[in-house]
Short mmCIF file of C-alpha atoms in Angstrom, two decimals:
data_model
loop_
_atom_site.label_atom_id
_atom_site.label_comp_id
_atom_site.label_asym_id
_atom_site.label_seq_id
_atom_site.Cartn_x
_atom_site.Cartn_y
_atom_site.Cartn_z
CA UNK A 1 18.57 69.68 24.10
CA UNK A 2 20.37 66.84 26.14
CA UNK A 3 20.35 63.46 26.13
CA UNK A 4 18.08 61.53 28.36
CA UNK A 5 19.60 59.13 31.32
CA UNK A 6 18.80 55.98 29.16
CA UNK A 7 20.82 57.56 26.35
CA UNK A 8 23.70 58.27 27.85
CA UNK A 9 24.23 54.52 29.42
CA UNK A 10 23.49 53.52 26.15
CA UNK A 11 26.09 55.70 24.12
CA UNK A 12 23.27 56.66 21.70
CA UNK A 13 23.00 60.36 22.73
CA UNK A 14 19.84 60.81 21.23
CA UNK A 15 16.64 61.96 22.44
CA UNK A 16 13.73 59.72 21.11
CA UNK A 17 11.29 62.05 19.06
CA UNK A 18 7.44 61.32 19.49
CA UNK A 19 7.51 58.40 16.74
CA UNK A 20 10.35 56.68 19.29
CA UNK A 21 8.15 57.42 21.87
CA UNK A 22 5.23 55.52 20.43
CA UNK A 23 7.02 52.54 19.30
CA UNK A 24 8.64 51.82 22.90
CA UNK A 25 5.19 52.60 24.50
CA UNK A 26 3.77 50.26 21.90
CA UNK A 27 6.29 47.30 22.76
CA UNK A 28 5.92 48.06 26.16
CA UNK A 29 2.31 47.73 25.86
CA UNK A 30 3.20 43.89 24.21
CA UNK A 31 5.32 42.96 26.87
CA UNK A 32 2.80 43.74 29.54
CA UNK A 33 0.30 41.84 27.82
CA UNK A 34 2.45 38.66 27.04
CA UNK A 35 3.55 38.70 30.75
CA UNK A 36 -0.06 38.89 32.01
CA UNK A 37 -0.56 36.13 29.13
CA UNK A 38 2.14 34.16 30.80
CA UNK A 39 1.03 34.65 34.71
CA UNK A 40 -2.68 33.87 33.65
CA UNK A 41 -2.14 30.70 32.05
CA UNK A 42 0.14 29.50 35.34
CA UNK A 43 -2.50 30.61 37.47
CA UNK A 44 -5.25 28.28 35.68
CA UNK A 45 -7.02 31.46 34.59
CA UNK A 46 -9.00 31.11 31.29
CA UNK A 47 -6.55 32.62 27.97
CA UNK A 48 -8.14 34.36 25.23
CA UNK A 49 -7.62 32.20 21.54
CA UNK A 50 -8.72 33.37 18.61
CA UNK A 51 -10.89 31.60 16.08
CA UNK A 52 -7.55 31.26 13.66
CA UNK A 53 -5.10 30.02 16.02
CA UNK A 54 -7.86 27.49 17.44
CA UNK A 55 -8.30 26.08 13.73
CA UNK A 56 -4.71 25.67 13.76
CA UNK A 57 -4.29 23.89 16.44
CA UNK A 58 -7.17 21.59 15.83
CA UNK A 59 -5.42 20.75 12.39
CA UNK A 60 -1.92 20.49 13.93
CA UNK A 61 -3.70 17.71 16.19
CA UNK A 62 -5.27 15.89 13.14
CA UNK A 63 -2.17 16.28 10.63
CA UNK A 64 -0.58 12.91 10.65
CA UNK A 65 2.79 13.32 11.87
CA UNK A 66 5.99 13.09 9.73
CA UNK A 67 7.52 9.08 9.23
CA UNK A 68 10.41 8.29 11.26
CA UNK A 69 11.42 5.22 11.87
CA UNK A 70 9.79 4.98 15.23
CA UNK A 71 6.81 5.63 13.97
CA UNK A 72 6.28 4.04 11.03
CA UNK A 73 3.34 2.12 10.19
CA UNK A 74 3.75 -2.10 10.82
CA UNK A 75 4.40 -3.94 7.14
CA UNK A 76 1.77 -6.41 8.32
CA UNK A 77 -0.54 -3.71 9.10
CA UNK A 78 -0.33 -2.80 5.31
CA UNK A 79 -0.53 -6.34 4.25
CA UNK A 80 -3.68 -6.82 6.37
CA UNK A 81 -5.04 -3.72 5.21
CA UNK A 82 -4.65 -5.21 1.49
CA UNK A 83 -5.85 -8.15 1.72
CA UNK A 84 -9.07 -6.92 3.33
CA UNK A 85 -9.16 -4.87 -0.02
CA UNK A 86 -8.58 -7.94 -2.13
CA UNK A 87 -10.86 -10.00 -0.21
CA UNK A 88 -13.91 -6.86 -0.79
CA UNK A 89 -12.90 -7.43 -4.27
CA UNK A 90 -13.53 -10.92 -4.62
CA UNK A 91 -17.08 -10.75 -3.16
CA UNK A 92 -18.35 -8.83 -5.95
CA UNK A 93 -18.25 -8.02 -9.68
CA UNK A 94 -20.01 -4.91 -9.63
CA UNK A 95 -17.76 -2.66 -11.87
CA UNK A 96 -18.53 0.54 -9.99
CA UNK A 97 -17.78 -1.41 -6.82
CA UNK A 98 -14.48 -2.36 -8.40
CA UNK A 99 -13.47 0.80 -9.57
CA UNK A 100 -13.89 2.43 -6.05
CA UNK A 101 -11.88 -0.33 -4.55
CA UNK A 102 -9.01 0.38 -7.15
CA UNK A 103 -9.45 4.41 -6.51
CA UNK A 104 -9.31 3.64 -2.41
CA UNK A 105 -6.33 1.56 -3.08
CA UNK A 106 -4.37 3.96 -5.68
CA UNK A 107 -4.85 7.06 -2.89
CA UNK A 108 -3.55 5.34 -0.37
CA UNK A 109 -0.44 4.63 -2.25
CA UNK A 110 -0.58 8.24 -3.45
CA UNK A 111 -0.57 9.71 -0.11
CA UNK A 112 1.72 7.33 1.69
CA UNK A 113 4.38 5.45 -0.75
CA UNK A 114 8.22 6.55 0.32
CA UNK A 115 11.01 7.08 -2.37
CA UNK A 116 11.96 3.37 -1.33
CA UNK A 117 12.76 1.32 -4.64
CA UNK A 118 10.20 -1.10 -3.74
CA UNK A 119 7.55 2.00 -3.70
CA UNK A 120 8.00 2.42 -7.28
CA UNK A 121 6.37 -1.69 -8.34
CA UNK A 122 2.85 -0.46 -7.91
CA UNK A 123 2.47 1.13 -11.69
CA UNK A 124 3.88 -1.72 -13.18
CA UNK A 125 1.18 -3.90 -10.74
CA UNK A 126 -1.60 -1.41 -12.48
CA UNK A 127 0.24 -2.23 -16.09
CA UNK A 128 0.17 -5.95 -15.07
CA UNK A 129 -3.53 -5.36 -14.10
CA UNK A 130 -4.46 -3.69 -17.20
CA UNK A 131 -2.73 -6.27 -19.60
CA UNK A 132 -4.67 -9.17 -17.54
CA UNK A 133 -8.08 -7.40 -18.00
CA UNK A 134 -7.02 -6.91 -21.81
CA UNK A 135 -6.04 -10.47 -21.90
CA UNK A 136 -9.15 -11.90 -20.65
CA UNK A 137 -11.39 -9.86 -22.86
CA UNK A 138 -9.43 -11.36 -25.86
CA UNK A 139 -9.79 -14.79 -24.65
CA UNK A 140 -13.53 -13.79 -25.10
CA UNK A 141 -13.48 -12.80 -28.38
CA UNK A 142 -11.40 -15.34 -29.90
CA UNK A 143 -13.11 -18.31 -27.94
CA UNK A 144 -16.13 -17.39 -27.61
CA UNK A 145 -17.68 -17.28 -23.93
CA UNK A 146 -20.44 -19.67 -22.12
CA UNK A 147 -22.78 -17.22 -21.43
CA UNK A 148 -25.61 -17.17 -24.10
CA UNK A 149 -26.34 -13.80 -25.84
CA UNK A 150 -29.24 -12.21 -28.11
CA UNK A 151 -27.30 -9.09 -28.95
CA UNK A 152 -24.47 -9.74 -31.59
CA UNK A 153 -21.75 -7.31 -31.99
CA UNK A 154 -19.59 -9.12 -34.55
CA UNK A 155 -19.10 -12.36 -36.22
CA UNK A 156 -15.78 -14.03 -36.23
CA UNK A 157 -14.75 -16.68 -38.84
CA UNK A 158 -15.54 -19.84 -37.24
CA UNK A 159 -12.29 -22.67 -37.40
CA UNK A 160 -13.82 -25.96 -37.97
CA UNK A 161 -12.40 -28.32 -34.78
CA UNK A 162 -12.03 -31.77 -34.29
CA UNK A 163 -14.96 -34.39 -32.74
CA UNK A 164 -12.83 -34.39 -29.55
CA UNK A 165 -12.67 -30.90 -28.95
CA UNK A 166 -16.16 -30.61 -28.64
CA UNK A 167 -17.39 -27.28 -26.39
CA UNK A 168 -13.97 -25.40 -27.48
CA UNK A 169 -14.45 -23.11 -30.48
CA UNK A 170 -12.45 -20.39 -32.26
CA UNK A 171 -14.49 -17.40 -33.83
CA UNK A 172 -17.38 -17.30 -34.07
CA UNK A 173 -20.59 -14.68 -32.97
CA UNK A 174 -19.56 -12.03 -29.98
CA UNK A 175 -22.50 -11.13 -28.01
CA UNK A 176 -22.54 -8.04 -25.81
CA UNK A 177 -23.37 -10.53 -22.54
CA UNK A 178 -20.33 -12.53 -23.32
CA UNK A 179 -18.17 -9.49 -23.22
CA UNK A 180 -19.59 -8.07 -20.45
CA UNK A 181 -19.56 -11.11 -18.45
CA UNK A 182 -15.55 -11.28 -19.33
CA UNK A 183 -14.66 -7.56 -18.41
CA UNK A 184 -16.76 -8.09 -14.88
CA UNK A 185 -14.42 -11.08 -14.43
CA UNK A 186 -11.02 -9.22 -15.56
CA UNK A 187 -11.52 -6.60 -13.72
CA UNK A 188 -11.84 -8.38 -10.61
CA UNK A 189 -8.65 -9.80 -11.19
CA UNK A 190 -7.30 -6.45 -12.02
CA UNK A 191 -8.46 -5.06 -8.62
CA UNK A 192 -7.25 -8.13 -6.71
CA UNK A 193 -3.53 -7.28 -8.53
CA UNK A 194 -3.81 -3.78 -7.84
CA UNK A 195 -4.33 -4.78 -3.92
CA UNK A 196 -1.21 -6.74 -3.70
CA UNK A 197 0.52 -3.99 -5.73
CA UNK A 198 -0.49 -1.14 -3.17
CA UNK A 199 0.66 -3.55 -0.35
CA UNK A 200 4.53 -3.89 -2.13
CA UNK A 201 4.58 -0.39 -2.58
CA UNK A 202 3.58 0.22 0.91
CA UNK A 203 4.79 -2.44 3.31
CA UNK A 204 9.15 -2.68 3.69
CA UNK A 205 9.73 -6.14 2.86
CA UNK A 206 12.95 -5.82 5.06
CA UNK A 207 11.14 -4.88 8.07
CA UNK A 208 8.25 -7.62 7.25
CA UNK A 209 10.94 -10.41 7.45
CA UNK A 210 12.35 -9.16 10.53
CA UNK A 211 8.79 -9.38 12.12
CA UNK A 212 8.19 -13.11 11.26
CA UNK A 213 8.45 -15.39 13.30
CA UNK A 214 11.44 -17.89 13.87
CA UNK A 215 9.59 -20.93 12.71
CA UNK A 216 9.03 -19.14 9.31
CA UNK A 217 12.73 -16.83 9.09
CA UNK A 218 14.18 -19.47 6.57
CA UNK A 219 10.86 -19.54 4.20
CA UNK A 220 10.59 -15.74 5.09
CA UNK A 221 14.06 -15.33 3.48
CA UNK A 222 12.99 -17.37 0.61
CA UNK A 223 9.18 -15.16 0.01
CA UNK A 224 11.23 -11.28 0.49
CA UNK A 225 13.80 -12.28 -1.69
CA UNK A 226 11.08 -13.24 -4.18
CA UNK A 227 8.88 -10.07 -3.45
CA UNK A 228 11.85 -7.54 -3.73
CA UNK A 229 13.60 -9.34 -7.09
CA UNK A 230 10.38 -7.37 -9.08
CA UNK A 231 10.65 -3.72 -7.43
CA UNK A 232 14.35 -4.09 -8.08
CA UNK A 233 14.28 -6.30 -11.65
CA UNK A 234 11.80 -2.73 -12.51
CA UNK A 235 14.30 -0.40 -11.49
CA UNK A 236 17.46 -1.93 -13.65
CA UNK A 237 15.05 -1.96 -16.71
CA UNK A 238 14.51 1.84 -15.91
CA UNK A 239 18.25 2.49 -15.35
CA UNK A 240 19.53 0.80 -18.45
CA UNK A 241 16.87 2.29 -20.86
CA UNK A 242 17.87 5.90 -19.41
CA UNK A 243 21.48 5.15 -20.01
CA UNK A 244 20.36 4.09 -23.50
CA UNK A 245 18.10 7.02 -24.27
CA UNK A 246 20.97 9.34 -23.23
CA UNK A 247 23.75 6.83 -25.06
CA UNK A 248 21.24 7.60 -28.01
CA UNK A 249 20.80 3.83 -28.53
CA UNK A 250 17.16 1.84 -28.95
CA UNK A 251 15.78 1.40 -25.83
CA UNK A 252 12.20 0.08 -27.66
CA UNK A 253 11.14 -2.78 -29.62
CA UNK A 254 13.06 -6.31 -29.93
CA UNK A 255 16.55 -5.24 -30.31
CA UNK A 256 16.12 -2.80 -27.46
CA UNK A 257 14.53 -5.66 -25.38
CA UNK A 258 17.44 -8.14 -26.23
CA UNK A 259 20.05 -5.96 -25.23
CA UNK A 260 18.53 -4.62 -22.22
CA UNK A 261 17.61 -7.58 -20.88
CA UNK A 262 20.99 -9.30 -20.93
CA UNK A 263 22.35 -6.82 -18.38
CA UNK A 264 19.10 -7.47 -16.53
CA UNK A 265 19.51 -10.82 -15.95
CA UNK A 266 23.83 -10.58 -14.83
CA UNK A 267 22.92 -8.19 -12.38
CA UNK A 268 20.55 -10.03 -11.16
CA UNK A 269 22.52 -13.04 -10.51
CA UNK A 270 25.10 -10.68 -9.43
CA UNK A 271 22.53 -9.44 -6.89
CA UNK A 272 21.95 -13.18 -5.94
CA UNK A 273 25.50 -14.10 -5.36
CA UNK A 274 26.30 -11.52 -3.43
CA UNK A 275 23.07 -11.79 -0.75
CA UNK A 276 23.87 -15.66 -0.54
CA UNK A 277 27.28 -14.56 0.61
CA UNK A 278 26.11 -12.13 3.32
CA UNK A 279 23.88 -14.38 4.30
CA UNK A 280 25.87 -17.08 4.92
CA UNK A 281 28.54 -15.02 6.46
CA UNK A 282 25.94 -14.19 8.98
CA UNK A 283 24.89 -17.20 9.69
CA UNK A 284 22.11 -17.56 8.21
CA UNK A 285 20.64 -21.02 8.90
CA UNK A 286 21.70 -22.19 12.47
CA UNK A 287 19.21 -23.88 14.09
CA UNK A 288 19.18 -25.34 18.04
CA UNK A 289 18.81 -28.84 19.23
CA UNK A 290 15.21 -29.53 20.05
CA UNK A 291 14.15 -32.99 21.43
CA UNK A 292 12.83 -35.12 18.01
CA UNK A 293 8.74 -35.00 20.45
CA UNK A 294 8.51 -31.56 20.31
CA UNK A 295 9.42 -31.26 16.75
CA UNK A 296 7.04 -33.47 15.52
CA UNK A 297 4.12 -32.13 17.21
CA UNK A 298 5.70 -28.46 15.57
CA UNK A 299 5.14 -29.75 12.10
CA UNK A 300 1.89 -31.82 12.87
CA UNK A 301 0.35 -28.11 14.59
CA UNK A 302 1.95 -25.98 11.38
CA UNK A 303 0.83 -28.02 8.66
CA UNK A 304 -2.59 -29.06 10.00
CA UNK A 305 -2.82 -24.83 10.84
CA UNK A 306 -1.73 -24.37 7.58
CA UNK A 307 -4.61 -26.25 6.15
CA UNK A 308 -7.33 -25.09 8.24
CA UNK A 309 -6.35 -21.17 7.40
CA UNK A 310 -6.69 -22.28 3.41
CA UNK A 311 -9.65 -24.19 3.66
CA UNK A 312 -11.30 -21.32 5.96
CA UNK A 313 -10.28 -18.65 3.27
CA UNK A 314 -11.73 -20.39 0.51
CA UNK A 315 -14.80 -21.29 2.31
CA UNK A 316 -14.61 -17.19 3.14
CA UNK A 317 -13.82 -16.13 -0.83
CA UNK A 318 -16.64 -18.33 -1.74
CA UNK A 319 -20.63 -18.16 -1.22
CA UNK A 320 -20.77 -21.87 -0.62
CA UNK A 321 -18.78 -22.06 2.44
CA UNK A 322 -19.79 -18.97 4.04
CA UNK A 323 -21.36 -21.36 7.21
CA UNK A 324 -17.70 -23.03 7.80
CA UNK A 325 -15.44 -20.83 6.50
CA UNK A 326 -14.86 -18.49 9.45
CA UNK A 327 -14.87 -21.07 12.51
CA UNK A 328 -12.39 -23.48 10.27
CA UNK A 329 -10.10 -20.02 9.56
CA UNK A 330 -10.01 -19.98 13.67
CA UNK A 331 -9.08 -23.14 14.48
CA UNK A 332 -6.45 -23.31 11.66
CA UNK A 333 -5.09 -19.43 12.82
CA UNK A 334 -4.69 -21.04 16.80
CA UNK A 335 -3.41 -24.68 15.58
CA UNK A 336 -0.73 -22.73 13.12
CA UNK A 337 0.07 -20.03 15.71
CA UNK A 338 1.16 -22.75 18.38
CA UNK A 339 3.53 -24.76 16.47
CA UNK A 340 4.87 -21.23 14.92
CA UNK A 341 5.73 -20.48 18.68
CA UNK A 342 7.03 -24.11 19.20
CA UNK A 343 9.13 -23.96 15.93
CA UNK A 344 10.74 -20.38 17.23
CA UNK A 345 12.75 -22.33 19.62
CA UNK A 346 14.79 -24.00 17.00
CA UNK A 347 15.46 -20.52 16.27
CA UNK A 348 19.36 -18.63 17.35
CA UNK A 349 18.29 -15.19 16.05
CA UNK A 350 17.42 -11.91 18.13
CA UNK A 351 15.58 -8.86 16.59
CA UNK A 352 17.78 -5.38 17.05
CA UNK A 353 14.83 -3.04 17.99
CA UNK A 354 11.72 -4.17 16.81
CA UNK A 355 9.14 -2.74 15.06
CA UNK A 356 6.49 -2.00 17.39
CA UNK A 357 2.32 -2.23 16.24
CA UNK A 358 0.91 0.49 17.37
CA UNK A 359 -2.52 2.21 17.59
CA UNK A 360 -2.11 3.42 14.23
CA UNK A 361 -0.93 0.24 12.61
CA UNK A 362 -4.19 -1.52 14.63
CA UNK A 363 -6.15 1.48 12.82
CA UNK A 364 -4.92 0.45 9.51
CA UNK A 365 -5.09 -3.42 9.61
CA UNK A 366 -8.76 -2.69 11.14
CA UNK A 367 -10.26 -0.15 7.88
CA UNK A 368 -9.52 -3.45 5.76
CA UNK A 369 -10.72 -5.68 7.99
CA UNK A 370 -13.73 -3.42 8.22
CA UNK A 371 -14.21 -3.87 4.23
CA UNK A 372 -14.15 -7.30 4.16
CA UNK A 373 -16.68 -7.76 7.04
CA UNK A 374 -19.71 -5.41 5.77
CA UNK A 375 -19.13 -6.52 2.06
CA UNK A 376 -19.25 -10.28 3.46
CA UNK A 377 -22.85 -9.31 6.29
CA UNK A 378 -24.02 -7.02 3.07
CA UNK A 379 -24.09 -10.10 0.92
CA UNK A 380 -25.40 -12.51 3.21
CA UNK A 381 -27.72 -10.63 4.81
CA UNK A 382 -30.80 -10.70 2.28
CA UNK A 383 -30.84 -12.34 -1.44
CA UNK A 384 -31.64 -9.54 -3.48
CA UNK A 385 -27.93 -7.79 -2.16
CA UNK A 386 -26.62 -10.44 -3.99
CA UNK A 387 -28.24 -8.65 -7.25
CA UNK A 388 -26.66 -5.84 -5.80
CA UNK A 389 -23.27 -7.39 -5.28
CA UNK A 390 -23.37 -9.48 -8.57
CA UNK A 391 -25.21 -7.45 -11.91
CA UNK A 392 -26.74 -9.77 -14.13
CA UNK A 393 -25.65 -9.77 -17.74
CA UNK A 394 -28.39 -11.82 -18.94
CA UNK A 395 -30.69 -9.72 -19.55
CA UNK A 396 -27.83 -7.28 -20.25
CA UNK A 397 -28.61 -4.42 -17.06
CA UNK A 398 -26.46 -1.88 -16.65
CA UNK A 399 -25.11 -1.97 -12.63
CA UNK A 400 -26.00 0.32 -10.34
CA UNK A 401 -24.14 1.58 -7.10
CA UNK A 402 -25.24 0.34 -3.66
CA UNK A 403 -24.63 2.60 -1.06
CA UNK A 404 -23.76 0.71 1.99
CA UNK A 405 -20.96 -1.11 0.33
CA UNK A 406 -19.62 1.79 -1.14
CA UNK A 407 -20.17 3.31 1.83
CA UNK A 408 -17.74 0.15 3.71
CA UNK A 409 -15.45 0.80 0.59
CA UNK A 410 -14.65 4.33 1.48
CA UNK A 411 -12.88 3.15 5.19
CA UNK A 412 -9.92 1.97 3.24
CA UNK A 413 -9.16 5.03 2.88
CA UNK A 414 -8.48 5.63 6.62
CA UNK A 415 -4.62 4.91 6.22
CA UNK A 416 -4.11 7.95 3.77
CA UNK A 417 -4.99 10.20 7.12
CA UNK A 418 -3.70 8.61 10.04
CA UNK A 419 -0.55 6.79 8.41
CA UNK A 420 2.58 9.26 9.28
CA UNK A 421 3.36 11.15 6.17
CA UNK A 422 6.25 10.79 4.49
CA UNK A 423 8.95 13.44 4.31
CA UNK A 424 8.67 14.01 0.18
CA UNK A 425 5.09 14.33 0.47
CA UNK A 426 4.83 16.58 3.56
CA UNK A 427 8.08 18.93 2.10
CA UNK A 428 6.65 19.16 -1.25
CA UNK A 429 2.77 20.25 0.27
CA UNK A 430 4.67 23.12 2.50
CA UNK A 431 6.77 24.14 0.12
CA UNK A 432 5.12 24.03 -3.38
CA UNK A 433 7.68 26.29 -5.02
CA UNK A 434 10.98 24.10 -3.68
CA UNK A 435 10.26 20.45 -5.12
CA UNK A 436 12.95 21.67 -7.73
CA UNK A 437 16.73 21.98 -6.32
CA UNK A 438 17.00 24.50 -9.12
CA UNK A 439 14.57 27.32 -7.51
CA UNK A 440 16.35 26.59 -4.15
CA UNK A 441 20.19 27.62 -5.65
CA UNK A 442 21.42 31.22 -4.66
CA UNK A 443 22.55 33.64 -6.57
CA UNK A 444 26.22 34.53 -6.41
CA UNK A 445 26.26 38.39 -4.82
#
């Protein structure tokens, strides 16, 4: 039998049996198919999709996408996003409310924390948290509390105090109301902790001084030097116990506290030195000549801003002032704003590319927002939402869950899906069986 045409060009000198024969009419079979694909989707004509690939697409368009630094989420946005939290937080002392709050929060920094040294402060925020709630429920016990109580859990030994230290006691009875009263008020310091923990852990503290603005750069320097000496005072206590542990030294107890510690503290002032040097060889604190009118009317506009924006957020944090709070928060956000853009001009600094808010950093700052708001317009709008809001402990009730603030709770957790996913996370969830560089090494052949 001879070879085909095709063959010989080829140099194959074979003649294709039938299962050669099927397999090229098969492909050829594809290829007509994908070109009639191709021609019918430049000719506007309607292309078949299947159910699967339709679901896939659908999810490729919801999937956050992967950070970059283009795309990354504003460190204000985060900070806004907190605080909304932390404001939520102080409107209530519903336990159940409380825990949600910490449980939106804790996701959130789940989900979208880097491998940045700063990402790693929120546990010891939580530890802080815990040891403040512990704290305050000792103060309860040993003191006593103001909140009158029928049921008695223990009795204390009572130390007799002098005439002038009348309404302070140590020991004495410890009523179940007492100590509930003191672990609904813990805990909502606990939460409001946790809040500004998941906002360090989120939010680049490099990137939020660069977006300040040039009235506030030399105070800015001051506060992100302040919020980064924790995150970074936490990882030199890690790094000096592991070099203990594998030393085989103490790392716990006194001894192991004394001797880490002293290392803590040089590098530290190390750390110090050698950031006041950059800093100053970058010329860190040049200012421009301004005439002496305009900068008084920058400090009178900052300072009187200033006040307005504290006495609007207490009047917001507090039942009380819930009538002046929000139009004295306005007034003091427009009076601050305009001397912080009069007091840029004494500024000789220019931002290499800046950090641009986009939708999604709007989307983020807004689910916090959105907390605050219906937990503030739940509470106000009828008194028995304050029952809600607030459980009574005399009687002793046990709380119960409202469902519109929950509800209002649960859009914190917006970030955790539209925030761009960072590249740990989004490796480790596509490739479950590489997050060890162990499984990954090849074989020599």
């Amino acid at each position: 039998m001879t070879a085909s045409n095709d063959d010989r060009e080829h140099g194959t000198g074979h003649t294709p049996g039938p299962t050669s024969t099927a397999s090229v009419s098969a492909s050829d079979a594809a290829a007509t198919t994908a070109v009639g694909r191709r021609s019918a989707g430049r000719n506007g004509w309607a292309q078949p999709t299947t159910p699967g690939a339709l679901s896939k697409r659908v999810q490729r368009r919801l999937t956050a996408p992967q950070a970059t630094r283009t795309n990354a989420i504003h460190p204000g946005a985060w900070w806004l996003w907190a605080l909304g939290l932390g404001t939520a937080a102080s409107r209530t002392t519903n336990p159940l409310l409380l825990a949600l709050l910490i449980g939106v929060a804790g996701y959130v920094v789940a989900a979208r924390r880097t491998e940045a040294p700063w990402a790693h402060s929120y546990a010891a925020f939580v530890k802080l948290a815990l040891a403040v709630l512990l704290i305050r429920l000792a103060f309860a016990v040993i003191l006593g509390s103001p909140i009158p109580g029928t049921h008695t859990l223990l009795t204390l030994p009572e130390l007799p105090l002098p005439a002038w230290a009348e309404g302070i006691r140590i020991g004495g009875r410890v009523t179940a109301e007492g100590l509930t009263f003191a672990l609904y008020d813990g805990l909502k310091l606990a939460t409001l902790l946790i809040c500004v923990g998941a906002a360090n852990a989120l939010a680049n503290p490099a990137r939020l001084l660069k977006s300040l603005p040039g009235a506030l750069y030399e105070a800015g320097v001051a506060v992100v030097v302040a919020l980064t000496f924790a995150p970074n005072l936490i990882a030199d206590v890690q790094r000096l116990r592991a070099a203990r542990r594998l030393r085989g030294r103490p790392d716990k107890g006194l001894r192991g506290l004394l001797q880490v510690g002293l290392p803590v503290l040089e590098g530290a002032l190390e750390r110090s030195v050698a950031l006041a040097a950059a800093m100053d060889a970058r010329g860190y604190g040049r200012t421009a000549d301004v005439p002496p009118t305009v900068r008084r009317t920058t400090t009178a506009l900052t300072l009187g801003g200033l006040v307005g924006v504290c006495a609007g957020t207490y009047g917001l944090l507090t039942a009380e002032g819930g009538s002046y709070g929000l139009p004295v928060l306005l007034a003091g956000l427009a009076a601050a704003l305009a001397g912080l853009w009069l007091g840029g001009r004494r500024s000789l600094r220019t931002r290499y590319r800046p950090d641009a808010w986009g939708v999604r950093a709007w989307l983020v700052a807004a689910s916090g927002a959105a907390v605050a708001t219906l937990l503030i317009l739940y509470a106000s709008h009828a008194p028995s939402n304050s029952a809600a809001l607030h459980p009574g402990v005399v009687p002793l009730t046990a709380p119960t869950l409202p469902l519109w603030p929950a509800a209002a709770i649960l859009l914190g957790l917006l970030p955790a899906f539209i925030a761009p996913t960072p590249e740990h996370t989004r490796s480790k969830s596509a490739h479950p069986e590489h997050t060890h560089p162990k499984n990954t090494r090849k074989e020599p052949s």
